[in-house]
GROMACS .gro file of C-alpha atoms in nm:
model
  422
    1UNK     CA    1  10.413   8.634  11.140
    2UNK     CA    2  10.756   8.425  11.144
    3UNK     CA    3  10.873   8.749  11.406
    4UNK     CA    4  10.691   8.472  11.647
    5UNK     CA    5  11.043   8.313  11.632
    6UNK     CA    6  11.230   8.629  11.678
    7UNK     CA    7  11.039   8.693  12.017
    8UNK     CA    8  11.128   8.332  12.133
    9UNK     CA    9  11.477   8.373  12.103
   10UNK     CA   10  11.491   8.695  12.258
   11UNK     CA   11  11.336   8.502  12.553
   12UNK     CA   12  11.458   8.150  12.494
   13UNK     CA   13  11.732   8.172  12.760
   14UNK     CA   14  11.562   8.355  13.004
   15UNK     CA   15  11.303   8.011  12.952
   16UNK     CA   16  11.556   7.804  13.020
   17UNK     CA   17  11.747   7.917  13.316
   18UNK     CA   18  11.379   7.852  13.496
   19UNK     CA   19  11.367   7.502  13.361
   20UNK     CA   20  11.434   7.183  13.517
   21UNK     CA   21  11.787   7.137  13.514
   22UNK     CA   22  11.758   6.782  13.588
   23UNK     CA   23  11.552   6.743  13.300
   24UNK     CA   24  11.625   6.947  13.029
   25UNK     CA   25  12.009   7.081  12.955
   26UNK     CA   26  11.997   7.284  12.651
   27UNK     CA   27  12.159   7.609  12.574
   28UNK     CA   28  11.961   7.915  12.417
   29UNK     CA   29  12.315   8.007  12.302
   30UNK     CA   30  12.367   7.674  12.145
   31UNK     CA   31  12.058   7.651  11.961
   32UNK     CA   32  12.132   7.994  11.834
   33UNK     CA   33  12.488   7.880  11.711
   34UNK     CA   34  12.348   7.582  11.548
   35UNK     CA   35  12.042   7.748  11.371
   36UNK     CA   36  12.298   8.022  11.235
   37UNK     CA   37  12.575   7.752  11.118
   38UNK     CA   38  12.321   7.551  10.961
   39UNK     CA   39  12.105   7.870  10.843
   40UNK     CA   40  12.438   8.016  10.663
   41UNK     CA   41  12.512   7.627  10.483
   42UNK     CA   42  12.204   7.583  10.392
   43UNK     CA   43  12.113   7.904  10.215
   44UNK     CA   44  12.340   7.788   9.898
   45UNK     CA   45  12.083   7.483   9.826
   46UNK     CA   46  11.793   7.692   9.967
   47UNK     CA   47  11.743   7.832   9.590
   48UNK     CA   48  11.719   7.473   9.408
   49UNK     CA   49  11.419   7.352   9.669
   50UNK     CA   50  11.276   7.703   9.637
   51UNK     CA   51  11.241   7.658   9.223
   52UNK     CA   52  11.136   7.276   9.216
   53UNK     CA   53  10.796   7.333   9.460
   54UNK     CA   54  10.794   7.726   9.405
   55UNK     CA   55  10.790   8.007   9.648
   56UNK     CA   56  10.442   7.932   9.791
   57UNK     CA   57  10.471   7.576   9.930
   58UNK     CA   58  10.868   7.685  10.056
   59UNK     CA   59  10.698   7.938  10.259
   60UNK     CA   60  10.408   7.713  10.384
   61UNK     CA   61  10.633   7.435  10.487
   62UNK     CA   62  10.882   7.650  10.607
   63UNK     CA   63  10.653   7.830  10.823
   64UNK     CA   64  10.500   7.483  10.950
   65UNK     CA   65  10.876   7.419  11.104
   66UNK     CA   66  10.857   7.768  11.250
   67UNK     CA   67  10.558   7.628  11.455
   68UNK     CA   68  10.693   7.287  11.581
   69UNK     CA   69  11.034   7.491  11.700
   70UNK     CA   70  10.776   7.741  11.908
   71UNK     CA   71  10.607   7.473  12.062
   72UNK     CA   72  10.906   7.253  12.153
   73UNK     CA   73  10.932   7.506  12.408
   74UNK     CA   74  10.525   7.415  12.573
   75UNK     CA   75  10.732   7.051  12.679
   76UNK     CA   76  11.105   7.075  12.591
   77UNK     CA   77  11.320   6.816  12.606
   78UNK     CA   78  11.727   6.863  12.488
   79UNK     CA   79  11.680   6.624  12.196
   80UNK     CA   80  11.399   6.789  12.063
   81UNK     CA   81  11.522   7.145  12.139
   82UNK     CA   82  11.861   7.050  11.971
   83UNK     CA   83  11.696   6.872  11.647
   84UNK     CA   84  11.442   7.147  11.606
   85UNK     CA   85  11.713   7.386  11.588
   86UNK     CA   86  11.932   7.230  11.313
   87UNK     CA   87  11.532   7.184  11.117
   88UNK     CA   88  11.490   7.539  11.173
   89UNK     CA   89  11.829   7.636  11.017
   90UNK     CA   90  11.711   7.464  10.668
   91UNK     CA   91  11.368   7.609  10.704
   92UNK     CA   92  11.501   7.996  10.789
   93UNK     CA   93  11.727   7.932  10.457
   94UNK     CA   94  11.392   7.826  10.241
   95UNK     CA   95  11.180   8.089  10.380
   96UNK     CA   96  11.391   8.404  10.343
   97UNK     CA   97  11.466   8.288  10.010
   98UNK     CA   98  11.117   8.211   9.922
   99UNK     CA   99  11.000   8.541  10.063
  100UNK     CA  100  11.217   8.751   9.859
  101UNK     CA  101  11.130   8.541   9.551
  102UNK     CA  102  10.742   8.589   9.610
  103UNK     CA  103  10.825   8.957   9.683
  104UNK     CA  104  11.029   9.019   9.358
  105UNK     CA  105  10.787   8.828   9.115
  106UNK     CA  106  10.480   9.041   9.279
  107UNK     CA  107  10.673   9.374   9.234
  108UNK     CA  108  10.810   9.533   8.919
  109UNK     CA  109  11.037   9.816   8.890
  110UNK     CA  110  10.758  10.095   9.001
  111UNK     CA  111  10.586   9.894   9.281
  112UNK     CA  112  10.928   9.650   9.471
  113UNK     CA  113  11.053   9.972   9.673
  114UNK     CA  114  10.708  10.009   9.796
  115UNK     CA  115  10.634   9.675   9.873
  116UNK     CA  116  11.005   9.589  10.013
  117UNK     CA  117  10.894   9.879  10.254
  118UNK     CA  118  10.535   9.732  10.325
  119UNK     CA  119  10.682   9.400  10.408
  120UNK     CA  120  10.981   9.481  10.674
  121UNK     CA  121  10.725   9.713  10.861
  122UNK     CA  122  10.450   9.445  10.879
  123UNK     CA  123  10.781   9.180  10.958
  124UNK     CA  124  10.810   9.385  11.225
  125UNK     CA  125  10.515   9.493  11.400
  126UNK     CA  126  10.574   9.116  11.618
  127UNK     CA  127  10.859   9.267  11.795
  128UNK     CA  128  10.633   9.527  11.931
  129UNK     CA  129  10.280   9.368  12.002
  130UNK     CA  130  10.532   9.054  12.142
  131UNK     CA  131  10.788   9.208  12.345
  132UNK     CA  132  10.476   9.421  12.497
  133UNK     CA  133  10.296   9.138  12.644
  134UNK     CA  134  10.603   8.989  12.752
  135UNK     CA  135  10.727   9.305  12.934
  136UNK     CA  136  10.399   9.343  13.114
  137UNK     CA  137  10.384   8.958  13.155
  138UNK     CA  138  10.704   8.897  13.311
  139UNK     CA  139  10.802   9.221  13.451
  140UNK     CA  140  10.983   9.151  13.801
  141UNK     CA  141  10.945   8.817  13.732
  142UNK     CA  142  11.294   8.625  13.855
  143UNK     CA  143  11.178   8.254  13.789
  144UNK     CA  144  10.906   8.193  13.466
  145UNK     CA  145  10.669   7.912  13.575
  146UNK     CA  146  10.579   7.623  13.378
  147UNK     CA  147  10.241   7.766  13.374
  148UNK     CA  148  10.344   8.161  13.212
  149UNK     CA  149  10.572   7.935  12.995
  150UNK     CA  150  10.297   7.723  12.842
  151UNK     CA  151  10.054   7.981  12.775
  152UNK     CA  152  10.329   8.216  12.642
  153UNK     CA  153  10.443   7.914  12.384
  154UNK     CA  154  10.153   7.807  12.338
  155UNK     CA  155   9.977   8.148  12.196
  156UNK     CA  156  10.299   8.177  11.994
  157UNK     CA  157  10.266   7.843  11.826
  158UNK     CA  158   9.888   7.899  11.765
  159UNK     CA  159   9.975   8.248  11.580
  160UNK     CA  160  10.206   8.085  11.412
  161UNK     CA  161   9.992   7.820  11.225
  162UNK     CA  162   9.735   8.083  11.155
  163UNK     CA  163  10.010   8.252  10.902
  164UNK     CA  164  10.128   7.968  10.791
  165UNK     CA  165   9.774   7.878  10.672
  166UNK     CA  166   9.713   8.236  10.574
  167UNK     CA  167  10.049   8.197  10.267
  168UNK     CA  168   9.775   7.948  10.115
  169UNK     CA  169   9.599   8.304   9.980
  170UNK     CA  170   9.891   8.428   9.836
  171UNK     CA  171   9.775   8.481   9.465
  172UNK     CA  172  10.032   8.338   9.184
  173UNK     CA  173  10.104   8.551   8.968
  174UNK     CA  174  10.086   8.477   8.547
  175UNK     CA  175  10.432   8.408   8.342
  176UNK     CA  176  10.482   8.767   8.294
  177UNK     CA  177  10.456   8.909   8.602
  178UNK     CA  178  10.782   8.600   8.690
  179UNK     CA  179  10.932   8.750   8.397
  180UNK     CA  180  10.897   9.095   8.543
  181UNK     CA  181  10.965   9.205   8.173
  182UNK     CA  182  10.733   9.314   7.914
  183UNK     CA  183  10.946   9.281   7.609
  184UNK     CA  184  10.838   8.944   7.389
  185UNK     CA  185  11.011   8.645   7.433
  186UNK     CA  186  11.297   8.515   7.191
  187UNK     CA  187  11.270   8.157   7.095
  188UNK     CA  188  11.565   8.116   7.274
  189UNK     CA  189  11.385   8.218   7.612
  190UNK     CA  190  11.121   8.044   7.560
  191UNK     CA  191  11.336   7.707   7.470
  192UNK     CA  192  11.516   7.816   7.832
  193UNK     CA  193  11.199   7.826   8.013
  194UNK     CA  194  11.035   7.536   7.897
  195UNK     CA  195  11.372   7.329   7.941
  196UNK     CA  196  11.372   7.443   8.302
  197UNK     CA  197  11.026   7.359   8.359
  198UNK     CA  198  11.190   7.004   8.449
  199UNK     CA  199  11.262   6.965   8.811
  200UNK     CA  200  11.605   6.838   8.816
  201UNK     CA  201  11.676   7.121   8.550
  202UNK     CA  202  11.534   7.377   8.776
  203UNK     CA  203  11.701   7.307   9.103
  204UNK     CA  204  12.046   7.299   8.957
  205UNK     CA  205  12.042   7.543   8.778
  206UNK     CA  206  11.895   7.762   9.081
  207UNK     CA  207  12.227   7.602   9.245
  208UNK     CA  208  12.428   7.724   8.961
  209UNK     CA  209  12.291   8.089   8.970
  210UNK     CA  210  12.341   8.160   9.371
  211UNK     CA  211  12.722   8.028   9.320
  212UNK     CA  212  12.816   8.225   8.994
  213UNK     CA  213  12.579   8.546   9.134
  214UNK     CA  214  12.747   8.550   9.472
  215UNK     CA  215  13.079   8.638   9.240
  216UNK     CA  216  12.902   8.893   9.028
  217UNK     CA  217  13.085   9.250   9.087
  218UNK     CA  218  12.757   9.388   9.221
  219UNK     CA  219  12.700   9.163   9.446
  220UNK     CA  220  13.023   9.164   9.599
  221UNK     CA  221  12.946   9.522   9.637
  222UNK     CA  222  12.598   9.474   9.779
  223UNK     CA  223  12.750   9.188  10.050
  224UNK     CA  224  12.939   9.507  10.247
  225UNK     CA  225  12.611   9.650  10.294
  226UNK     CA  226  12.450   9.313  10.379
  227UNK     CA  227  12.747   9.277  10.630
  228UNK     CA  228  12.578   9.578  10.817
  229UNK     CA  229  12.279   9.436  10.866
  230UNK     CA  230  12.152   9.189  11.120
  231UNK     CA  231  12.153   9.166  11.497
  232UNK     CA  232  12.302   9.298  11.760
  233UNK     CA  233  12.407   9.334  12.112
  234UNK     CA  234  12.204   9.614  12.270
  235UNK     CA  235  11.965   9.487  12.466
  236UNK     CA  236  12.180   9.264  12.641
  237UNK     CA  237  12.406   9.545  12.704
  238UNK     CA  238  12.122   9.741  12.894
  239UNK     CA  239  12.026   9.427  13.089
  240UNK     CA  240  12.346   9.418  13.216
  241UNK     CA  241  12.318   9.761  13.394
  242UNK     CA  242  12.305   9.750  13.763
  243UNK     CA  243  12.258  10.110  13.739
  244UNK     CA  244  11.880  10.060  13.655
  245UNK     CA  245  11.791   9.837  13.958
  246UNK     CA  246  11.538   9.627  13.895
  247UNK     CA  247  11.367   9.727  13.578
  248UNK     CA  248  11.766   9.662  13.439
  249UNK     CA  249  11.581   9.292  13.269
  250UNK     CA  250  11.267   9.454  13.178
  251UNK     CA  251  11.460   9.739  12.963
  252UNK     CA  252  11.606   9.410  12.761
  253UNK     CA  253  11.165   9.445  12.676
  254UNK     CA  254  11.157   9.811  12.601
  255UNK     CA  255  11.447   9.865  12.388
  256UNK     CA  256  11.319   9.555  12.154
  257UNK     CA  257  10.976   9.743  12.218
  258UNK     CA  258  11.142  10.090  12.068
  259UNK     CA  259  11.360   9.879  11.827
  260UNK     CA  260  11.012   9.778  11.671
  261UNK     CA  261  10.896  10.107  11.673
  262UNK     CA  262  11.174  10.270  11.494
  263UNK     CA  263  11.116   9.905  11.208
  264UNK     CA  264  10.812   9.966  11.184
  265UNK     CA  265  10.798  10.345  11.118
  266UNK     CA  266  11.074  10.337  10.898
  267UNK     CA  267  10.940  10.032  10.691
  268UNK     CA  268  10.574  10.244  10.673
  269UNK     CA  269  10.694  10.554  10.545
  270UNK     CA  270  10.961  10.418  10.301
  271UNK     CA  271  10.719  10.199  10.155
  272UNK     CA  272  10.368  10.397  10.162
  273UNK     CA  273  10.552  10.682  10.047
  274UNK     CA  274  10.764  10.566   9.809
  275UNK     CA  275  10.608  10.670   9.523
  276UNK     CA  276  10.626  10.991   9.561
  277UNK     CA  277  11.004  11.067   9.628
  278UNK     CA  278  11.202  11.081   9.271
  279UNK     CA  279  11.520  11.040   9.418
  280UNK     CA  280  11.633  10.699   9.416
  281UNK     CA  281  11.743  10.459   9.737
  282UNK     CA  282  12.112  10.635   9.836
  283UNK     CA  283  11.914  10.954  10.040
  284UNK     CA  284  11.728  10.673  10.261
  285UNK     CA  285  12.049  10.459  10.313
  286UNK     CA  286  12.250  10.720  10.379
  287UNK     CA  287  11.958  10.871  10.613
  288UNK     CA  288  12.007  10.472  10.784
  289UNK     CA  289  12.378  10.605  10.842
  290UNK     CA  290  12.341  10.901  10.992
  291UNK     CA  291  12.081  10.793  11.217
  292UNK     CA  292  12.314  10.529  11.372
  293UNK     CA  293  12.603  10.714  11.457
  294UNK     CA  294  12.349  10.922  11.670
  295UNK     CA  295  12.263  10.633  11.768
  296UNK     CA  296  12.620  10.506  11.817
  297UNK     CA  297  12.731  10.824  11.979
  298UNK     CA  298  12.467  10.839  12.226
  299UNK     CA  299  12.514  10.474  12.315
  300UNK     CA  300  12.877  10.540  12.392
  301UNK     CA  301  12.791  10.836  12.593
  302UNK     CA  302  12.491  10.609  12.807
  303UNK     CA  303  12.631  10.261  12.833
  304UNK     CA  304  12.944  10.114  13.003
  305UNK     CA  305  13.184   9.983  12.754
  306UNK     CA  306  13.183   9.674  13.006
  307UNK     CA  307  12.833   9.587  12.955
  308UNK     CA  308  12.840   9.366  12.659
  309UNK     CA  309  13.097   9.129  12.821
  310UNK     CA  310  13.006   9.117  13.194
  311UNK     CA  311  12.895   8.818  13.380
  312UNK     CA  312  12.491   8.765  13.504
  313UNK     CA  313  12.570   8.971  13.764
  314UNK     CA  314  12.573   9.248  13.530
  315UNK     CA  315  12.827   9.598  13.583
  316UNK     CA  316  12.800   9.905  13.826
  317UNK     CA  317  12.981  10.133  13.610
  318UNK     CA  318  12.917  10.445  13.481
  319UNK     CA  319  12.987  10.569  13.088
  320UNK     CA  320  13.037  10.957  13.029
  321UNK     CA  321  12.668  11.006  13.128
  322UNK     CA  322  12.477  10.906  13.429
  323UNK     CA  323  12.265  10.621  13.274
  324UNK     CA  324  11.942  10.739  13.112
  325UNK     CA  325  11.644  10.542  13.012
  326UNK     CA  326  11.494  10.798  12.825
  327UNK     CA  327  11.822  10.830  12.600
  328UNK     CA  328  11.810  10.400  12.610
  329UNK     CA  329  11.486  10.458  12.490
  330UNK     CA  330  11.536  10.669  12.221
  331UNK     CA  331  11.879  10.486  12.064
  332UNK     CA  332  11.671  10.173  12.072
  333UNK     CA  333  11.394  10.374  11.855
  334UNK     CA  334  11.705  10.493  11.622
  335UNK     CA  335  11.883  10.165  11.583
  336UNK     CA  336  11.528  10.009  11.447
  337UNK     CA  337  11.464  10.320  11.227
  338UNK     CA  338  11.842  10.314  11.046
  339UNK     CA  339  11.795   9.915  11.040
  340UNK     CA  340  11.465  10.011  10.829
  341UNK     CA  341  11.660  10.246  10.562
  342UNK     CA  342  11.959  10.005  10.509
  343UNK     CA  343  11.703   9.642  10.505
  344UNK     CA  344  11.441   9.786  10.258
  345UNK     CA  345  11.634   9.957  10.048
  346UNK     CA  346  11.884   9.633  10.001
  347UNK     CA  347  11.567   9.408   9.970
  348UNK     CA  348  11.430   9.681   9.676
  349UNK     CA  349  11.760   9.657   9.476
  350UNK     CA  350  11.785   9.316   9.483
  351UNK     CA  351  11.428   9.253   9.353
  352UNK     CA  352  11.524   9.483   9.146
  353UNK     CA  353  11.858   9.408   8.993
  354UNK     CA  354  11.781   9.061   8.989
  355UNK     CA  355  11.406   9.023   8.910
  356UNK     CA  356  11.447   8.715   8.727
  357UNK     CA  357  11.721   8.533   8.960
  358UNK     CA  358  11.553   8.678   9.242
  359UNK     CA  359  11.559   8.313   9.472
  360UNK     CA  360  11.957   8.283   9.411
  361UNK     CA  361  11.994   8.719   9.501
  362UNK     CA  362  11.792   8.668   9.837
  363UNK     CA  363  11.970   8.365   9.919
  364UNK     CA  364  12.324   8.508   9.879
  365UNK     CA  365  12.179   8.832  10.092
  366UNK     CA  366  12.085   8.570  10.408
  367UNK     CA  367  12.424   8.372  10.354
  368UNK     CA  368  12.609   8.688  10.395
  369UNK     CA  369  12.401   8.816  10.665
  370UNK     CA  370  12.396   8.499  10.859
  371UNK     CA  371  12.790   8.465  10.825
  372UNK     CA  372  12.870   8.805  10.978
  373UNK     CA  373  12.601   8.790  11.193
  374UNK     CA  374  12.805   8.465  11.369
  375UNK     CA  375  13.116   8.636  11.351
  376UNK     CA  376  12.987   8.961  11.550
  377UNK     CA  377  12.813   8.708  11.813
  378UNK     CA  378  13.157   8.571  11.816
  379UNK     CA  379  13.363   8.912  11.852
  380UNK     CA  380  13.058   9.027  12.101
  381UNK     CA  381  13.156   8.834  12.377
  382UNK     CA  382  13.543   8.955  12.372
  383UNK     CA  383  13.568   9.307  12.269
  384UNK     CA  384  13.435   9.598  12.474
  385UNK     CA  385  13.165   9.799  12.363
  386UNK     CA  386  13.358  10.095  12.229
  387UNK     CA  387  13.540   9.859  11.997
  388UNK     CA  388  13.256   9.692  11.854
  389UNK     CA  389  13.075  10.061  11.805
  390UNK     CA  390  13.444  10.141  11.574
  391UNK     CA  391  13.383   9.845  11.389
  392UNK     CA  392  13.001   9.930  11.314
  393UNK     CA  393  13.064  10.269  11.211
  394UNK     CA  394  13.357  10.191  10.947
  395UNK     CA  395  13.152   9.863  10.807
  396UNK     CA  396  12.833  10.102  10.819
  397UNK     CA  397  13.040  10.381  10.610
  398UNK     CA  398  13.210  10.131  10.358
  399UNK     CA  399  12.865   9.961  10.300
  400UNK     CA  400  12.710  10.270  10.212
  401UNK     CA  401  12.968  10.386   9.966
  402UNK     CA  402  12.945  10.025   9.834
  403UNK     CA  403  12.548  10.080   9.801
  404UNK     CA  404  12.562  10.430   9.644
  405UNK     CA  405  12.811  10.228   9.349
  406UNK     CA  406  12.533   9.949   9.302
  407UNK     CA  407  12.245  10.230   9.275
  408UNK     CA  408  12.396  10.422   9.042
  409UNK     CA  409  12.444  10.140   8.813
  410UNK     CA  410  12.041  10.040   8.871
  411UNK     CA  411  11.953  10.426   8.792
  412UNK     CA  412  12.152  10.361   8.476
  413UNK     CA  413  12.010  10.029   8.400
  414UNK     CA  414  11.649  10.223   8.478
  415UNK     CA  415  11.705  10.508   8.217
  416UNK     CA  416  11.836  10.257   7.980
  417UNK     CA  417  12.163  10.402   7.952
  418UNK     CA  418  12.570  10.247   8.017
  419UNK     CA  419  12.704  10.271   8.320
  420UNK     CA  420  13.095  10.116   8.315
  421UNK     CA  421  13.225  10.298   8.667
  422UNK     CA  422  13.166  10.009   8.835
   0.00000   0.00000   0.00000
């Protein structure tokens, strides 16, 4: 549902250069830079709003602000398109953390590695059924009408609302399901609980917990990994190559189209199937590796190392192989299928490691995820593509290793047994 946004920004400056000028002077790129420096600040306090009006109402809200920064876009003016981006940093913050908090306290330790899996694949399934229309919508398109711009918003926005109303069915779940335990309660737990049953109480110590667990030796480890994850450059990349004339814009479309494909399928089968491998989450994130150096490789091989940093006017060059769209194709489909491995399994370990501090856990996984992700839209624009591919693969590698140490530890803490390696 909240993909809605996703879609928008992969189109938001595309919108814009067919604007008005006169009229309206934002910057997709600026918004983006403001929702991800706000987005990273705010995810410290995003745990101490999330435990005062609970999971449910963060998401509702949150989702509500989702809406009103999709339909800025029906009529957009630069104030509004610059205030609804800083909004939408605080709201991203609040829902991510809410979402993993819901997730965690609906899961227990047999059921969150099937759910985690359940929820990126439906997260995802926007990025196809989105970037579809809009490929077929705007395909040779040079200048977007105010017309194709308003109905495009506006079915976003509408979408949006209708799962933002849908969170209100969301069932709450008793005290022991948010215990996630089924051991009896000291009376020193149960003083703890009912003392943080006070507002105040709850919101600072929820501030408390995301500061002392981002320094936990765990999650330390845990942040290389999240450091892997996030965005990237791709499609731009393939948009920039003269060498596929004029469908060079609409494979920008087709690779997020594949990307969601290789989410989605990935997400599915780790999830649906989870219950019937015995063999712990290190296979599937080391299957994520694998499957992007392919990728990596194969991108190398198909895309000039230029692309990334080349003007509008894009690049004529040639890699080591004459460009191919089917091999576009299919690194987009890997890139979304390793994404899958390395996001579920990290969103499984932290509901599960940290069932009962899982608001602080999800909100130190965005703040690390939002941080890098600024720094590698930063080093993006600079570096050529062969350079940011190096850097991929040896924070890929070190972020598995990092992984497997966390895993072993939960397999220990699973069996009920020490585990002091780490």
């Amino acid at each position: 549902m909240f993909r809605m946004f996703g879609i928008q920004m992969c189109v938001c400056q595309t919108v814009i250069k067919s604007l008005n000028h006169t009229r309206f002077k934002g910057s997709g790129y600026n918004s983006l830079a403001i929702i991800y420096g706000v987005f990273s600040a705010s995810n410290l306090l995003a745990p101490s709003i999330v435990a005062v009006i609970g999971p449910q109402l963060s998401m509702i809200f949150s989702g509500f602000i989702y809406s009103a920064y999709v339909a800025v876009f029906i009529e957009p003016y630069t104030w509004s398109f610059y205030l609804a981006s800083v909004i939408i940093g605080i709201a991203a913050a609040v829902l991510w953390t809410a979402q993993g908090n819901c997730l965690t306290i609906n899961s227990d330790e047999n059921t969150i590695g099937r759910n985690s899996g359940i929820f990126w694949a439906l997260l995802q399934f926007s990025l196809l059924f989105g970037n579809l229309y809009i490929y077929f919508a705007w395909k040779g398109e040079k200048h977007i009408s105010d017309h194709d711009r308003r109905t495009v918003f506006i079915a976003l926005t509408v979408i949006s609302l209708v799962g933002s109303l849908l969170l209100f069915l969301i069932r709450k779940p008793n005290s022991a399901v948010l215990l996630c335990t089924d051991e009896p309660m000291s009376d020193e737990d149960t003083e703890n609980i009912l003392l943080s049953q006070r507002g105040g109480s709850k919101a600072l110590d929820a501030f408390k917990s995301s500061i002392q667990l981002f320094f936990t030796k765990e999650m330390l480890l845990l942040s290389v990994c999240i450091a892997y994850t996030g965005d990237g450059v791709y499609g731009t990349s393939l948009g920039a190559m003269n060498q596929f004339g004029d469908e060079a814009k609409s494979m920008v479309g087709l690779a997020g189209i594949f990307i969601g494909v290789g989410e989605i399928i990935g997400g599915g089968t780790f999830g649906l199937f989870n219950q019937y491998h015995n063999f712990g989450r290190n296979p599937i994130v080391l299957l994520g590796l694998l499957t992007h150096v392919v990728a990596f490789y194969l991108i190398f091989l198909n895309v000039p190392s230029v692309a990334p940093i080349v003007s509008e006017e894009g690049t004529n060059d040639i890699a080591y192989l004459f460009p191919s769209k089917a091999i576009a194709v299919v690194c987009s489909f890997l890139l979304g299928f390793g994404d899958s491995c390395f996001n579920t399994q990290v969103i499984s370990i932290l509901g599960f490691m940290y069932s009962q501090e899982s608001a602080s856990a999800f909100a130190v996984f965005k703040f690390v995820q939002s941080i890098c992700a600024a720094i590698a839209f930063g080093y993006s624009n600079y570096l050529l593509l062969q350079w940011q591919l190096l850097i991929l693969v040896l924070v890929g590698f070190l972020g598995t290793v990092s992984f497997f140490l966390v895993e072993w530890k939960a397999e220990a803490i699973s069996r009920g047994t020490d585990y002091d390696r780490i």
